[in-house]
């Protein structure tokens, strides 16, 4: 029941004539019948504090969010694989976008653009699952992102990726996000062999499997971890800017309500595109170095120092060569990442809204 506001009401003459006040001396009338008597406001109902979220609840929720993120990535891989193959080839060889398209087409037509799609369908959702799980856990445990349901009744609480009013705050959002990024980078170590195989297939096409077998025969299983350090660095530098931008925008932009599906999707698309542009620009150098090491043609291996020197030399040396380390495939990667981030975040948030019944 809502509290009634304080009001004033004139006392009518009939009521005033009958109104009396009793004291020890007898009965006497109320004077000034035209005066206004202030009615006291009812006390406001006390709001019960939100119950604390246990570690088990936080883990269960974060796992659900991670599954939503991984599921959304399957769609992204299926629709954007051709573009990522072009970008990977550019990062390895330093070719222009149009030139790369012609080369790949001559090597096998449309199928050439989808070499490595199977390991990509396995590794990309796993990576995104680790990304979303790590970020959600960090925001719940370290930032205190306990969320109250923004729509619907009941006194329960939910921890829901940015929906509702944040109740408690511990570490700053940029610190909590960084801790989540460290966890994501560690999780990515699991999928390095799959990622290496995917990159070799994208760069070498149908010869990729033979290249991989030759490396393993020469150096042993450790060969599948070529580029692992750059992969971890790229994961950290890709994850942290993405989720820091995402977390800041989630907290600062006006939130939608239940039933505002179109507005929610537009909001999610904008946040996903913005986060992806920042992430792509920040991590491209690590991606270039990772791809170069993973797809080199030396069975005995290639150090990071030699990889950097070869890239700089091939791209013209000096400042131009250094820019090649940071800029190979950057234009296409920014475009692809923004489009993929737009689609991914929109699908991810829709899946989260569906699981939380907030559509």
XYZ file of N, CA and C in Angstrom, residues 46-307:
786
model
N 8.923 0.576 4.993
C 10.359 0.315 4.994
C 10.706 -0.640 3.860
N 11.839 -0.365 3.181
C 12.290 -1.203 2.081
C 13.282 -2.212 2.614
N 12.971 -3.459 2.442
C 13.863 -4.503 2.938
C 15.121 -4.549 2.092
N 16.292 -4.677 2.710
C 17.520 -4.740 1.938
C 17.573 -6.002 1.094
N 18.242 -5.906 -0.071
C 18.344 -7.070 -0.950
C 19.191 -8.142 -0.283
N 18.786 -9.378 -0.383
C 19.566 -10.440 0.231
C 20.922 -10.582 -0.429
N 21.904 -11.025 0.359
C 23.255 -11.180 -0.165
C 23.294 -12.319 -1.171
N 24.172 -12.188 -2.151
C 24.309 -13.208 -3.177
C 25.434 -14.148 -2.780
N 25.167 -15.430 -2.740
C 26.176 -16.399 -2.355
C 27.100 -16.691 -3.531
N 28.258 -17.287 -3.206
C 29.209 -17.636 -4.254
C 28.598 -18.632 -5.229
N 27.772 -19.537 -4.711
C 27.136 -20.527 -5.582
C 26.170 -19.867 -6.552
N 25.386 -18.906 -6.067
C 24.450 -18.190 -6.935
C 25.199 -17.382 -7.985
N 26.289 -16.723 -7.564
C 27.083 -15.929 -8.504
C 27.678 -16.807 -9.592
N 28.194 -17.975 -9.195
C 28.796 -18.880 -10.167
C 27.751 -19.429 -11.125
N 26.579 -19.787 -10.592
C 25.511 -20.305 -11.445
C 25.066 -19.260 -12.462
N 24.881 -18.028 -11.992
C 24.466 -16.958 -12.896
C 25.536 -16.685 -13.949
N 26.804 -16.608 -13.523
C 27.891 -16.315 -14.455
C 28.028 -17.422 -15.487
N 27.826 -18.666 -15.068
C 27.889 -19.787 -16.002
C 26.790 -19.675 -17.053
N 25.592 -19.274 -16.624
C 24.478 -19.088 -17.564
C 24.784 -17.978 -18.562
N 25.341 -16.868 -18.057
C 25.715 -15.762 -18.940
C 26.794 -16.210 -19.916
N 27.764 -17.004 -19.423
C 28.815 -17.513 -20.298
C 28.273 -18.387 -21.412
N 27.313 -19.247 -21.085
C 26.688 -20.086 -22.110
C 25.964 -19.245 -23.154
N 25.301 -18.185 -22.703
C 24.628 -17.287 -23.650
C 25.644 -16.645 -24.585
N 26.790 -16.223 -24.027
C 27.827 -15.617 -24.857
C 28.402 -16.591 -25.862
N 28.659 -17.832 -25.422
C 29.170 -18.840 -26.341
C 28.179 -19.177 -27.435
N 26.905 -19.287 -27.067
C 25.876 -19.575 -28.066
C 25.742 -18.481 -29.100
N 25.841 -17.230 -28.659
C 25.743 -16.108 -29.597
C 26.909 -16.098 -30.572
N 28.076 -16.594 -30.142
C 29.263 -16.586 -30.996
C 29.149 -17.576 -32.141
N 28.415 -18.656 -31.956
C 28.239 -19.631 -33.038
C 27.645 -18.951 -34.265
N 26.655 -18.110 -34.055
C 26.042 -17.383 -35.168
C 27.049 -16.439 -35.818
N 27.872 -15.773 -35.009
C 28.862 -14.839 -35.541
C 29.876 -15.556 -36.420
N 30.349 -16.721 -35.971
C 31.324 -17.479 -36.757
C 30.709 -17.929 -38.075
N 29.499 -18.430 -38.026
C 28.850 -18.946 -39.229
C 28.658 -17.871 -40.290
N 28.435 -16.641 -39.873
C 28.150 -15.569 -40.831
C 29.374 -14.724 -41.185
N 30.405 -14.722 -40.332
C 31.538 -13.811 -40.529
C 32.856 -14.525 -40.807
N 32.846 -15.843 -40.955
C 34.081 -16.599 -41.132
C 34.865 -16.131 -42.347
N 34.197 -15.869 -43.444
C 34.872 -15.455 -44.672
C 35.675 -14.176 -44.463
N 35.122 -13.244 -43.703
C 35.801 -11.977 -43.463
C 37.005 -12.159 -42.552
N 36.885 -13.039 -41.565
C 38.010 -13.285 -40.666
C 39.149 -14.006 -41.382
N 38.821 -14.832 -42.365
C 39.870 -15.468 -43.162
C 40.657 -14.421 -43.949
N 39.969 -13.470 -44.528
C 40.641 -12.378 -45.246
C 41.562 -11.607 -44.309
N 41.070 -11.262 -43.132
C 41.857 -10.471 -42.175
C 43.070 -11.261 -41.692
N 42.892 -12.551 -41.413
C 44.014 -13.380 -40.961
C 45.091 -13.458 -42.034
N 44.689 -13.619 -43.283
C 45.657 -13.654 -44.387
C 46.383 -12.314 -44.508
N 45.666 -11.227 -44.351
C 46.291 -9.902 -44.375
C 47.314 -9.751 -43.260
N 46.968 -10.199 -42.065
C 47.878 -10.068 -40.933
C 49.134 -10.903 -41.120
N 49.019 -11.993 -41.846
C 50.197 -12.833 -42.095
C 51.079 -12.275 -43.198
N 50.470 -11.802 -44.288
C 51.256 -11.421 -45.460
C 51.316 -9.918 -45.709
N 50.495 -9.130 -45.036
C 50.539 -7.684 -45.227
C 49.929 -7.212 -46.527
N 49.052 -7.997 -47.135
C 48.429 -7.624 -48.407
C 47.228 -6.706 -48.175
N 46.810 -6.038 -49.249
C 45.626 -5.181 -49.182
C 44.357 -6.037 -49.215
N 43.255 -5.429 -48.843
C 42.001 -6.166 -48.734
C 41.578 -6.752 -50.082
N 41.531 -5.912 -51.126
C 41.108 -6.380 -52.441
C 42.050 -7.425 -53.011
N 43.351 -7.207 -52.836
C 44.347 -8.168 -53.312
C 44.179 -9.513 -52.608
N 43.913 -9.471 -51.316
C 43.722 -10.700 -50.546
C 42.510 -11.479 -51.046
N 41.433 -10.780 -51.329
C 40.226 -11.445 -51.845
C 40.516 -12.176 -53.151
N 41.274 -11.547 -54.044
C 41.605 -12.169 -55.328
C 42.477 -13.404 -55.136
N 43.469 -13.300 -54.236
C 44.364 -14.431 -53.980
C 43.579 -15.629 -53.444
N 42.756 -15.377 -52.464
C 41.994 -16.463 -51.856
C 41.002 -17.078 -52.840
N 40.406 -16.256 -53.661
C 39.451 -16.774 -54.648
C 40.154 -17.689 -55.648
N 41.347 -17.303 -56.082
C 42.106 -18.124 -57.028
C 42.541 -19.447 -56.395
N 42.670 -19.469 -55.077
C 43.135 -20.677 -54.390
C 42.028 -21.696 -54.128
N 40.799 -21.346 -54.430
C 39.757 -22.342 -54.162
C 38.337 -21.830 -54.188
N 38.130 -20.608 -54.654
C 36.775 -20.091 -54.738
C 36.154 -19.866 -53.367
N 34.839 -19.948 -53.281
C 34.160 -19.648 -52.007
C 34.606 -20.533 -50.845
N 34.919 -21.807 -51.127
C 35.306 -22.717 -50.050
C 36.594 -22.276 -49.376
N 37.459 -21.600 -50.138
C 38.743 -21.163 -49.559
C 38.539 -20.188 -48.408
N 37.477 -19.403 -48.457
C 37.223 -18.415 -47.408
C 36.723 -19.062 -46.114
N 36.377 -20.352 -46.194
C 35.854 -21.044 -45.006
C 36.781 -22.152 -44.522
N 38.046 -22.132 -44.967
C 39.016 -23.071 -44.430
C 39.222 -22.773 -42.943
N 39.188 -23.822 -42.134
C 39.345 -23.642 -40.694
C 38.054 -23.374 -39.963
N 36.918 -23.542 -40.644
C 35.642 -23.215 -40.005
C 35.324 -24.170 -38.852
N 35.718 -25.452 -38.963
C 35.410 -26.404 -37.891
C 36.163 -26.081 -36.599
N 37.499 -25.895 -36.651
C 38.163 -25.490 -35.404
C 37.698 -24.132 -34.898
N 37.275 -23.267 -35.813
C 36.763 -21.963 -35.390
C 35.436 -22.105 -34.658
N 34.574 -23.006 -35.145
C 33.291 -23.238 -34.480
C 33.474 -23.848 -33.091
N 34.625 -24.493 -32.886
C 34.914 -25.052 -31.563
C 35.599 -24.035 -30.657
N 36.587 -23.309 -31.197
C 37.403 -22.423 -30.351
C 36.722 -21.100 -30.029
N 36.046 -20.498 -31.006
C 35.459 -19.170 -30.776
C 34.376 -19.185 -29.696
N 33.410 -20.121 -29.729
C 32.428 -20.146 -28.636
C 33.054 -20.440 -27.275
N 34.091 -21.303 -27.244
C 34.767 -21.578 -25.979
C 35.438 -20.328 -25.431
N 36.104 -19.585 -26.322
C 36.757 -18.341 -25.896
C 35.730 -17.335 -25.391
N 34.643 -17.192 -26.114
C 33.633 -16.216 -25.702
C 32.940 -16.653 -24.416
N 32.757 -17.954 -24.245
C 32.222 -18.454 -22.976
C 33.137 -18.053 -21.824
N 34.455 -18.257 -22.006
C 35.403 -17.856 -20.970
C 35.413 -16.363 -20.744
N 35.281 -15.587 -21.825
C 35.256 -14.120 -21.707
C 34.078 -13.650 -20.867
N 32.890 -14.094 -21.239
C 31.686 -13.619 -20.555
C 31.604 -14.156 -19.131
N 32.012 -15.406 -18.936
C 32.017 -15.979 -17.590
C 32.966 -15.209 -16.680
N 34.194 -14.947 -17.157
C 35.189 -14.247 -16.339
C 34.743 -12.832 -16.005
N 34.197 -12.130 -16.991
C 33.750 -10.760 -16.733
C 32.590 -10.732 -15.743
N 31.645 -11.642 -15.909
C 30.481 -11.636 -15.025
C 30.874 -11.983 -13.591
N 31.756 -12.970 -13.427
C 32.222 -13.328 -12.092
C 32.961 -12.168 -11.439
N 33.817 -11.501 -12.218
C 34.579 -10.376 -11.672
C 33.665 -9.242 -11.249
N 32.650 -8.957 -12.071
C 31.745 -7.857 -11.741
C 30.882 -8.179 -10.525
N 30.570 -9.454 -10.322
C 29.756 -9.832 -9.163
C 30.602 -9.889 -7.899
N 31.758 -10.551 -7.979
C 32.557 -10.775 -6.777
C 33.403 -9.570 -6.388
N 33.978 -8.885 -7.371
C 34.920 -7.807 -7.054
C 34.303 -6.417 -7.142
N 33.289 -6.265 -7.988
C 32.646 -4.958 -8.114
C 31.344 -4.896 -7.331
N 30.873 -6.046 -6.850
C 29.632 -6.064 -6.085
C 28.418 -5.772 -6.927
N 28.401 -6.254 -8.179
C 27.291 -5.942 -9.082
C 26.111 -6.840 -8.753
N 25.488 -6.561 -7.622
C 24.255 -7.260 -7.265
C 23.105 -6.455 -7.831
N 22.301 -7.084 -8.659
C 21.279 -6.355 -9.401
C 19.889 -6.652 -8.872
N 19.077 -5.613 -8.705
C 17.679 -5.799 -8.353
C 16.852 -5.801 -9.631
N 15.933 -6.741 -9.740
C 15.134 -6.861 -10.971
C 14.392 -5.564 -11.241
N 14.559 -5.038 -12.458
C 14.006 -3.730 -12.799
C 12.542 -3.794 -13.177
N 12.012 -4.951 -13.411
C 10.606 -5.065 -13.763
C 10.056 -6.340 -13.174
N 8.736 -6.344 -12.948
C 8.123 -7.507 -12.338
C 8.113 -7.384 -10.830
N 7.216 -8.082 -10.198
C 7.068 -7.971 -8.766
C 7.974 -8.909 -8.027
N 7.701 -9.035 -6.744
C 8.466 -9.943 -5.919
C 9.575 -9.237 -5.197
N 10.063 -9.873 -4.158
C 11.119 -9.288 -3.353
C 12.460 -9.922 -3.608
N 12.529 -10.849 -4.574
C 13.791 -11.504 -4.853
C 14.747 -10.594 -5.586
N 15.960 -11.070 -5.749
C 16.974 -10.301 -6.457
C 17.504 -11.123 -7.610
N 18.162 -10.441 -8.530
C 18.829 -11.116 -9.632
C 20.128 -10.398 -9.919
N 21.097 -11.105 -10.472
C 22.353 -10.491 -10.875
C 22.363 -10.554 -12.379
N 22.061 -9.500 -13.036
C 21.700 -9.598 -14.441
C 22.440 -8.602 -15.280
N 23.664 -8.992 -15.743
C 24.434 -8.246 -16.712
C 24.048 -6.821 -16.973
N 23.869 -5.986 -16.004
C 23.639 -4.583 -16.255
C 22.210 -4.157 -16.134
N 21.229 -5.048 -15.892
C 19.838 -4.627 -15.788
C 19.493 -4.404 -14.321
N 18.752 -3.379 -14.023
C 18.366 -3.109 -12.662
C 19.266 -2.090 -12.019
N 19.123 -1.849 -10.711
C 19.899 -0.861 -9.992
C 20.974 -1.561 -9.184
N 22.209 -1.110 -9.343
C 23.310 -1.693 -8.613
C 23.169 -1.342 -7.150
N 23.279 -2.328 -6.279
C 23.035 -2.119 -4.862
C 24.330 -1.886 -4.100
N 25.386 -2.578 -4.480
C 26.610 -2.538 -3.693
C 27.794 -2.338 -4.623
N 28.843 -1.682 -4.159
C 30.032 -1.451 -4.957
C 31.261 -1.737 -4.110
N 32.213 -2.486 -4.659
C 33.449 -2.775 -3.944
C 34.621 -2.149 -4.702
N 35.281 -2.937 -5.563
C 36.382 -2.393 -6.348
C 35.838 -1.549 -7.494
N 36.626 -0.558 -7.968
C 36.189 0.219 -9.139
C 35.986 -0.694 -10.341
N 35.141 -0.254 -11.251
C 34.789 -1.097 -12.390
C 36.008 -1.433 -13.239
N 36.972 -0.502 -13.374
C 38.134 -0.774 -14.230
C 39.053 -1.813 -13.600
N 39.096 -1.874 -12.269
C 39.908 -2.883 -11.589
C 39.239 -4.254 -11.699
N 37.933 -4.301 -11.430
C 37.202 -5.563 -11.523
C 37.249 -6.125 -12.941
N 37.126 -5.243 -13.937
C 37.183 -5.694 -15.329
C 38.549 -6.270 -15.665
N 39.615 -5.647 -15.159
C 40.971 -6.148 -15.420
C 41.162 -7.538 -14.819
N 40.657 -7.756 -13.623
C 40.751 -9.082 -13.012
C 39.995 -10.116 -13.845
N 38.845 -9.721 -14.371
C 38.116 -10.609 -15.260
C 38.894 -10.905 -16.536
N 39.605 -9.915 -17.049
C 40.403 -10.099 -18.261
C 41.566 -11.052 -18.021
N 42.158 -10.987 -16.835
C 43.231 -11.923 -16.499
C 42.698 -13.360 -16.489
N 41.521 -13.540 -15.922
C 40.916 -14.867 -15.923
C 40.597 -15.353 -17.325
N 40.125 -14.447 -18.180
C 39.801 -14.818 -19.561
C 41.055 -15.222 -20.329
N 42.155 -14.478 -20.129
C 43.409 -14.796 -20.815
C 43.912 -16.176 -20.402
N 43.774 -16.510 -19.113
C 44.176 -17.834 -18.648
C 43.287 -18.919 -19.259
N 42.001 -18.642 -19.371
C 41.068 -19.607 -19.955
C 41.403 -19.870 -21.418
N 41.852 -18.845 -22.124
C 42.154 -18.982 -23.548
C 43.303 -19.949 -23.816
N 44.151 -20.192 -22.801
C 45.265 -21.118 -22.995
C 44.771 -22.510 -23.374
N 43.551 -22.835 -22.978
C 42.983 -24.156 -23.273
C 42.768 -24.347 -24.770
N 42.463 -23.269 -25.474
C 42.073 -23.393 -26.885
C 43.197 -23.013 -27.847
N 44.423 -22.814 -27.346
C 45.531 -22.435 -28.239
C 45.733 -23.448 -29.362
N 45.766 -24.773 -29.113
C 45.944 -25.713 -30.231
C 44.862 -25.583 -31.301
N 43.615 -25.433 -30.891
C 42.538 -25.246 -31.864
C 42.734 -23.965 -32.656
N 43.133 -22.893 -31.976
C 43.334 -21.620 -32.657
C 44.497 -21.700 -33.634
N 45.572 -22.390 -33.247
C 46.721 -22.551 -34.143
C 46.318 -23.294 -35.413
N 45.572 -24.372 -35.255
C 45.115 -25.135 -36.419
C 44.216 -24.287 -37.307
N 43.322 -23.516 -36.700
C 42.421 -22.647 -37.468
C 43.212 -21.634 -38.289
N 44.206 -20.990 -37.662
C 44.993 -19.963 -38.353
C 45.785 -20.570 -39.509
N 46.386 -21.738 -39.292
C 47.147 -22.389 -40.361
C 46.237 -22.718 -41.541
N 45.036 -23.184 -41.272
C 44.091 -23.484 -42.347
C 43.674 -22.212 -43.084
N 43.490 -21.120 -42.361
C 43.108 -19.860 -43.002
C 44.225 -19.317 -43.880
N 45.463 -19.483 -43.447
C 46.599 -18.931 -44.197
C 47.033 -19.863 -45.322
N 47.120 -21.167 -45.050
C 47.662 -22.120 -46.022
C 46.605 -22.909 -46.776
N 45.343 -22.730 -46.436
C 44.290 -23.425 -47.159
C 44.315 -24.922 -46.935
N 44.086 -25.677 -47.991
C 43.996 -27.133 -47.869
C 45.325 -27.781 -47.506
N 46.438 -27.040 -47.644
C 47.745 -27.557 -47.248
C 47.986 -27.404 -45.752
N 47.068 -26.759 -45.053
C 47.274 -26.461 -43.642
C 47.484 -27.685 -42.773
N 46.722 -28.751 -43.018
C 46.849 -29.954 -42.203
C 48.230 -30.576 -42.364
N 48.746 -30.606 -43.601
C 50.087 -31.151 -43.838
C 51.144 -30.304 -43.139
N 50.980 -28.988 -43.162
C 51.920 -28.087 -42.482
C 51.932 -28.370 -40.982
N 50.767 -28.553 -40.409
C 50.659 -28.817 -38.971
C 51.321 -30.152 -38.621
N 51.070 -31.185 -39.413
C 51.668 -32.494 -39.153
C 53.191 -32.436 -39.232
N 53.710 -31.674 -40.188
C 55.158 -31.552 -40.347
C 55.787 -30.882 -39.131
N 55.139 -29.867 -38.622
C 55.654 -29.179 -37.433
C 55.678 -30.100 -36.219
N 54.589 -30.829 -36.024
C 54.515 -31.724 -34.867
C 55.555 -32.831 -34.982
N 55.781 -33.339 -36.200
C 56.785 -34.380 -36.408
C 58.187 -33.857 -36.113
N 58.434 -32.571 -36.387
C 59.760 -31.983 -36.185
C 60.002 -31.581 -34.737
N 59.014 -30.968 -34.098
C 59.222 -30.375 -32.775
C 58.383 -30.991 -31.671
N 57.480 -31.888 -32.019
C 56.637 -32.491 -30.998
C 55.373 -31.684 -30.756
N 54.568 -32.091 -29.777
C 53.286 -31.419 -29.511
C 53.417 -29.946 -29.164
N 54.593 -29.523 -28.689
C 54.758 -28.115 -28.319
C 54.536 -27.192 -29.512
N 54.636 -27.725 -30.727
C 54.480 -26.905 -31.930
C 53.085 -26.299 -32.032
N 52.094 -26.951 -31.447
C 50.729 -26.420 -31.548
C 50.527 -25.213 -30.636
N 51.534 -24.918 -29.804
C 51.443 -23.755 -28.918
C 52.260 -22.576 -29.429
N 52.647 -22.598 -30.697
C 53.302 -21.434 -31.296
C 52.379 -20.226 -31.194
N 52.931 -19.118 -30.735
C 52.132 -17.903 -30.626
C 51.277 -17.836 -29.381
N 51.494 -18.778 -28.429
C 50.641 -18.808 -27.231
C 50.797 -17.545 -26.395
N 52.033 -17.029 -26.288
C 52.255 -15.822 -25.487
C 51.561 -14.620 -26.122
N 51.702 -14.484 -27.441
C 51.012 -13.391 -28.131
C 49.503 -13.591 -28.091
N 49.085 -14.851 -28.108
C 47.653 -15.146 -28.009
C 47.106 -14.694 -26.657
N 47.878 -14.963 -25.578
C 47.458 -14.533 -24.244
C 47.453 -13.010 -24.144
N 48.508 -12.373 -24.699
C 48.558 -10.907 -24.680
C 47.426 -10.294 -25.485
N 47.154 -10.888 -26.648
C 46.051 -10.394 -27.466
C 44.704 -10.604 -26.800
N 44.578 -11.728 -26.081
C 43.328 -11.982 -25.360
C 43.112 -10.945 -24.268
N 44.191 -10.638 -23.533
C 44.086 -9.639 -22.464
C 43.782 -8.260 -23.029
N 44.522 -7.875 -24.088
C 44.337 -6.549 -24.676
C 43.071 -6.458 -25.520
N 42.500 -7.588 -25.877
C 41.215 -7.564 -26.566
C 40.053 -7.594 -25.592
N 40.213 -8.409 -24.540
C 39.135 -8.569 -23.558
C 38.958 -7.320 -22.707
N 40.064 -6.780 -22.187
C 39.946 -5.673 -21.232
C 39.294 -4.429 -21.841
N 39.761 -3.932 -23.002
C 39.073 -2.762 -23.583
C 37.617 -3.054 -23.948
N 37.352 -4.271 -24.424
C 35.972 -4.609 -24.819
C 35.045 -4.549 -23.614
N 35.412 -5.263 -22.574
C 34.505 -5.352 -21.427
C 34.543 -4.113 -20.541
N 35.642 -3.371 -20.548
C 35.640 -2.104 -19.817
C 34.671 -1.131 -20.484
N 34.751 -1.043 -21.819
C 33.802 -0.201 -22.554
C 32.374 -0.692 -22.342
N 32.196 -2.001 -22.425
C 30.865 -2.596 -22.224
C 30.320 -2.286 -20.828
N 31.134 -2.516 -19.800
C 30.667 -2.306 -18.421
C 30.355 -0.838 -18.146
N 31.208 0.064 -18.656
C 30.971 1.491 -18.437
C 29.698 1.955 -19.137
N 29.510 1.513 -20.390
C 28.304 1.911 -21.119
C 27.055 1.275 -20.513
N 27.166 0.037 -20.060
C 26.019 -0.617 -19.420
C 25.560 0.155 -18.187
N 26.521 0.722 -17.451
C 26.169 1.434 -16.228
C 25.738 2.871 -16.479
N 26.208 3.463 -17.575
C 25.946 4.890 -17.792
C 24.756 5.161 -18.708
N 24.491 4.280 -19.678
C 23.376 4.512 -20.598
C 22.049 4.173 -19.923
N 20.980 4.907 -20.262
C 19.662 4.598 -19.682
C 19.258 3.163 -20.000
N 18.720 2.481 -19.013
C 18.319 1.096 -19.190
C 16.882 1.006 -19.687
N 16.619 -0.044 -20.410
C 15.268 -0.258 -20.923
C 14.455 -1.059 -19.917
N 13.153 -1.052 -20.122
C 12.251 -1.784 -19.244
C 11.724 -3.025 -19.942
N 11.092 -3.862 -19.174
C 10.515 -5.074 -19.730
C 9.469 -4.722 -20.778
N 9.561 -5.372 -21.937
C 8.634 -5.105 -23.023
C 9.169 -4.142 -24.066
N 10.270 -3.436 -23.765
C 10.855 -2.492 -24.723
C 11.934 -3.201 -25.540
N 11.527 -4.232 -26.263
C 12.476 -5.064 -26.982
C 13.273 -4.317 -28.031
N 12.619 -3.447 -28.791
C 13.315 -2.725 -29.853
C 14.372 -1.789 -29.279
N 14.029 -1.076 -28.236
C 14.993 -0.173 -27.602
C 16.143 -0.954 -26.986
N 15.850 -2.102 -26.389
C 16.897 -2.917 -25.785
C 17.871 -3.424 -26.839
N 17.341 -3.860 -27.983
C 18.211 -4.358 -29.042
C 19.080 -3.248 -29.621
N 18.518 -2.051 -29.802
C 19.298 -0.922 -30.311
C 20.398 -0.545 -29.327
N 20.079 -0.556 -28.052
C 21.066 -0.242 -27.013
C 22.188 -1.274 -27.006
N 21.820 -2.555 -27.079
C 22.811 -3.627 -27.089
C 23.700 -3.551 -28.323
N 23.110 -3.241 -29.476
C 23.883 -3.141 -30.711
C 24.908 -2.020 -30.625
N 24.510 -0.874 -30.104
C 25.434 0.256 -29.976
C 26.584 -0.084 -29.032
N 26.271 -0.670 -27.887
C 27.312 -1.014 -26.915
C 28.277 -2.035 -27.506
N 27.753 -3.047 -28.197
C 28.603 -4.063 -28.792
C 29.526 -3.512 -29.857
N 29.019 -2.638 -30.714
C 29.841 -2.044 -31.770
C 30.926 -1.152 -31.182
N 30.576 -0.314 -30.208
C 31.548 0.589 -29.593
C 32.654 -0.188 -28.891
N 32.285 -1.218 -28.136
C 33.276 -2.016 -27.420
C 34.208 -2.737 -28.387
N 33.685 -3.216 -29.501
C 34.489 -3.965 -30.467
C 35.483 -3.073 -31.197
N 35.107 -1.852 -31.507
C 36.027 -0.926 -32.172
C 37.210 -0.617 -31.269
N 36.942 -0.325 -30.005
C 38.013 -0.039 -29.047
C 38.924 -1.252 -28.888
N 38.342 -2.423 -28.766
C 39.110 -3.647 -28.570
C 39.983 -3.976 -29.776
N 39.441 -3.841 -30.978
C 40.193 -4.164 -32.191
C 41.413 -3.272 -32.347
N 41.248 -1.986 -32.086
C 42.363 -1.051 -32.207
C 43.448 -1.329 -31.171
N 43.050 -1.735 -29.967
C 44.012 -1.935 -28.883
C 44.805 -3.230 -29.028
N 44.229 -4.245 -29.629
C 44.852 -5.573 -29.622
C 45.410 -6.009 -30.966
N 45.336 -5.185 -31.996
C 45.691 -5.647 -33.339
C 47.149 -6.081 -33.451
N 48.071 -5.361 -32.797
C 49.491 -5.715 -32.886
C 49.735 -7.125 -32.347
N 49.083 -7.475 -31.255
C 49.228 -8.822 -30.702
C 48.656 -9.860 -31.656
N 47.568 -9.532 -32.314
C 46.959 -10.469 -33.258
C 47.876 -10.699 -34.461
N 48.478 -9.629 -34.949
C 49.400 -9.753 -36.081
C 50.566 -10.666 -35.716
N 51.153 -10.432 -34.542
C 52.292 -11.234 -34.100
C 51.884 -12.689 -33.862
N 50.724 -12.899 -33.305
C 50.227 -14.256 -33.061
C 50.052 -15.023 -34.373
N 49.389 -14.393 -35.329
C 49.143 -15.046 -36.615
C 50.459 -15.341 -37.325
N 51.402 -14.410 -37.256
C 52.688 -14.597 -37.945
C 53.430 -15.798 -37.371
N 53.450 -15.909 -36.056
C 54.140 -17.034 -35.421
C 53.407 -18.346 -35.660
N 52.098 -18.323 -35.620
C 51.341 -19.559 -35.796
C 51.440 -20.106 -37.210
N 51.623 -19.224 -38.186
C 51.573 -19.652 -39.589
C 52.910 -19.541 -40.305
N 54.002 -19.440 -39.563
C 55.313 -19.342 -40.218
C 55.633 -20.652 -40.931
N 56.575 -20.576 -41.879
C 56.886 -21.745 -42.701
C 58.193 -22.420 -42.297
N 58.631 -22.217 -41.049
C 59.851 -22.853 -40.561
C 59.484 -23.960 -39.582
N 59.742 -25.204 -39.921
C 59.386 -26.307 -39.023
C 60.093 -26.243 -37.669
N 61.275 -25.595 -37.630
C 62.043 -25.538 -36.383
C 61.604 -24.395 -35.474
N 60.598 -23.634 -35.874
C 60.085 -22.572 -35.010
C 60.628 -21.205 -35.373
N 59.994 -20.176 -34.826
C 60.367 -18.788 -35.101
C 60.131 -17.970 -33.835
N 61.179 -17.246 -33.394
C 61.056 -16.470 -32.159
C 60.216 -15.217 -32.401
N 59.780 -14.606 -31.292
C 59.000 -13.374 -31.394
C 59.852 -12.243 -31.960
N 61.109 -12.177 -31.525
C 61.996 -11.107 -32.003
C 62.190 -11.201 -33.514
N 62.428 -12.423 -34.012
C 62.596 -12.598 -35.453
C 61.292 -12.315 -36.204
N 60.185 -12.668 -35.602
C 58.893 -12.394 -36.240
C 58.697 -10.897 -36.429
